[in-house]
């Protein structure tokens, strides 16, 4: 069965966005971007909320046509366009680039998606991730900790995330430090 893998970048103090939705502090250099390209290329699909989808759709579909795009950015543009995507939104009317719109997180539908053939599914977007975690649908977490303190904003994990459980047990399965100071922490849920 495919796994749902939460993939998020966070500041050292636990925020995915600084005040005013600022993400300029993300330290994505060529090494880290190449890592993203390699990992995401192997996935069977991407699951995101509307905000994350619109942020990605606002740049990546044509990024490889930008003469200022680096080769690794141009490569990711093709990966993103071709990757099957599911966007969870109650308001989005249409989505392009191999994207399906789903209105609600329905656990039975997500489990059916996991049973389909193909690679694991990458999950992005804090609000959507919180919904998946509350329904106990996340199998693994890949948290990219950036070496910066932003002091406030949107937290990766809102309070009360575990739902009925008082805690969510995780097992560290890997870690990697990139040259720019970003550290990848890989966890799986204990069932």
PDB file of C-alpha atoms in Angstrom, residues 47-130:
ATOM      1  CA  UNK A  47      -1.689  16.138  -2.237  1.00  0.00           C
ATOM      2  CA  UNK A  48      -2.065  19.782  -1.258  1.00  0.00           C
ATOM      3  CA  UNK A  49      -4.442  22.383   0.012  1.00  0.00           C
ATOM      4  CA  UNK A  50      -5.631  25.278  -2.130  1.00  0.00           C
ATOM      5  CA  UNK A  51      -3.092  27.803  -0.849  1.00  0.00           C
ATOM      6  CA  UNK A  52      -0.119  25.518  -1.493  1.00  0.00           C
ATOM      7  CA  UNK A  53      -1.483  24.513  -4.886  1.00  0.00           C
ATOM      8  CA  UNK A  54      -2.052  28.121  -5.973  1.00  0.00           C
ATOM      9  CA  UNK A  55       1.436  29.097  -4.798  1.00  0.00           C
ATOM     10  CA  UNK A  56       2.957  26.269  -6.852  1.00  0.00           C
ATOM     11  CA  UNK A  57       0.662  26.825  -9.863  1.00  0.00           C
ATOM     12  CA  UNK A  58       1.576  30.497  -9.899  1.00  0.00           C
ATOM     13  CA  UNK A  59       5.177  29.744 -10.848  1.00  0.00           C
ATOM     14  CA  UNK A  60       6.077  26.157 -11.728  1.00  0.00           C
ATOM     15  CA  UNK A  61       3.992  25.450 -14.855  1.00  0.00           C
ATOM     16  CA  UNK A  62       6.134  27.824 -16.939  1.00  0.00           C
ATOM     17  CA  UNK A  63       9.288  28.167 -14.822  1.00  0.00           C
ATOM     18  CA  UNK A  64      11.354  26.278 -17.395  1.00  0.00           C
ATOM     19  CA  UNK A  65      10.569  28.998 -19.976  1.00  0.00           C
ATOM     20  CA  UNK A  66      12.108  31.664 -17.735  1.00  0.00           C
ATOM     21  CA  UNK A  67      15.615  32.458 -19.037  1.00  0.00           C
ATOM     22  CA  UNK A  68      16.697  33.220 -15.451  1.00  0.00           C
ATOM     23  CA  UNK A  69      15.628  29.788 -14.162  1.00  0.00           C
ATOM     24  CA  UNK A  70      18.488  27.554 -13.109  1.00  0.00           C
ATOM     25  CA  UNK A  71      18.743  24.081 -14.672  1.00  0.00           C
ATOM     26  CA  UNK A  72      17.504  22.490 -11.439  1.00  0.00           C
ATOM     27  CA  UNK A  73      14.474  24.829 -11.385  1.00  0.00           C
ATOM     28  CA  UNK A  74      13.702  24.094 -15.032  1.00  0.00           C
ATOM     29  CA  UNK A  75      13.897  20.385 -14.259  1.00  0.00           C
ATOM     30  CA  UNK A  76      11.440  20.755 -11.372  1.00  0.00           C
ATOM     31  CA  UNK A  77       8.967  22.615 -13.597  1.00  0.00           C
ATOM     32  CA  UNK A  78       8.600  19.505 -15.754  1.00  0.00           C
ATOM     33  CA  UNK A  79       8.369  17.208 -12.732  1.00  0.00           C
ATOM     34  CA  UNK A  80       5.632  19.354 -11.180  1.00  0.00           C
ATOM     35  CA  UNK A  81       3.594  19.706 -14.380  1.00  0.00           C
ATOM     36  CA  UNK A  82       3.553  15.959 -15.073  1.00  0.00           C
ATOM     37  CA  UNK A  83       3.026  14.777 -11.491  1.00  0.00           C
ATOM     38  CA  UNK A  84      -0.569  13.737 -10.682  1.00  0.00           C
ATOM     39  CA  UNK A  85      -1.884  16.236  -8.152  1.00  0.00           C
ATOM     40  CA  UNK A  86      -4.891  16.328  -5.852  1.00  0.00           C
ATOM     41  CA  UNK A  87      -5.880  19.700  -4.406  1.00  0.00           C
ATOM     42  CA  UNK A  88      -8.287  19.788  -1.472  1.00  0.00           C
ATOM     43  CA  UNK A  89     -10.472  22.886  -1.704  1.00  0.00           C
ATOM     44  CA  UNK A  90     -14.061  23.870  -1.116  1.00  0.00           C
ATOM     45  CA  UNK A  91     -13.704  26.990  -3.274  1.00  0.00           C
ATOM     46  CA  UNK A  92     -11.357  26.242  -6.177  1.00  0.00           C
ATOM     47  CA  UNK A  93     -13.392  25.977  -9.370  1.00  0.00           C
ATOM     48  CA  UNK A  94     -10.777  24.617 -11.775  1.00  0.00           C
ATOM     49  CA  UNK A  95      -7.236  23.331 -11.747  1.00  0.00           C
ATOM     50  CA  UNK A  96      -4.867  22.512 -14.590  1.00  0.00           C
ATOM     51  CA  UNK A  97      -1.659  20.534 -14.989  1.00  0.00           C
ATOM     52  CA  UNK A  98      -2.798  17.011 -14.147  1.00  0.00           C
ATOM     53  CA  UNK A  99      -4.763  18.132 -11.076  1.00  0.00           C
ATOM     54  CA  UNK A 100      -7.939  16.745  -9.511  1.00  0.00           C
ATOM     55  CA  UNK A 101     -10.007  18.857  -7.104  1.00  0.00           C
ATOM     56  CA  UNK A 102     -11.442  17.146  -4.015  1.00  0.00           C
ATOM     57  CA  UNK A 103     -13.785  19.063  -1.700  1.00  0.00           C
ATOM     58  CA  UNK A 104     -13.293  17.290   1.652  1.00  0.00           C
ATOM     59  CA  UNK A 105     -10.826  14.986   3.390  1.00  0.00           C
ATOM     60  CA  UNK A 106     -12.839  11.767   3.588  1.00  0.00           C
ATOM     61  CA  UNK A 107     -10.750   9.052   5.277  1.00  0.00           C
ATOM     62  CA  UNK A 108     -12.302   6.200   3.266  1.00  0.00           C
ATOM     63  CA  UNK A 109     -11.508   8.005  -0.002  1.00  0.00           C
ATOM     64  CA  UNK A 110      -7.919   8.659   1.105  1.00  0.00           C
ATOM     65  CA  UNK A 111      -7.485   4.999   2.056  1.00  0.00           C
ATOM     66  CA  UNK A 112      -8.791   4.002  -1.390  1.00  0.00           C
ATOM     67  CA  UNK A 113      -6.231   6.378  -2.953  1.00  0.00           C
ATOM     68  CA  UNK A 114      -3.482   4.740  -0.883  1.00  0.00           C
ATOM     69  CA  UNK A 115      -4.533   1.300  -2.185  1.00  0.00           C
ATOM     70  CA  UNK A 116      -4.023   2.357  -5.813  1.00  0.00           C
ATOM     71  CA  UNK A 117      -0.896   1.355  -7.701  1.00  0.00           C
ATOM     72  CA  UNK A 118       2.057   3.732  -7.827  1.00  0.00           C
ATOM     73  CA  UNK A 119       4.534   5.514  -5.631  1.00  0.00           C
ATOM     74  CA  UNK A 120       3.922   7.151  -2.280  1.00  0.00           C
ATOM     75  CA  UNK A 121       1.901  10.367  -2.048  1.00  0.00           C
ATOM     76  CA  UNK A 122       3.537  13.622  -0.941  1.00  0.00           C
ATOM     77  CA  UNK A 123       1.394  15.787   1.339  1.00  0.00           C
ATOM     78  CA  UNK A 124       1.928  19.552   1.598  1.00  0.00           C
ATOM     79  CA  UNK A 125       0.151  22.434   3.285  1.00  0.00           C
ATOM     80  CA  UNK A 126      -0.195  22.893   7.044  1.00  0.00           C
ATOM     81  CA  UNK A 127      -3.995  22.998   7.220  1.00  0.00           C
ATOM     82  CA  UNK A 128      -4.388  19.931   5.013  1.00  0.00           C
ATOM     83  CA  UNK A 129      -1.624  18.138   6.914  1.00  0.00           C
ATOM     84  CA  UNK A 130      -3.450  18.883  10.184  1.00  0.00           C
TER      85      UNK A 130
END
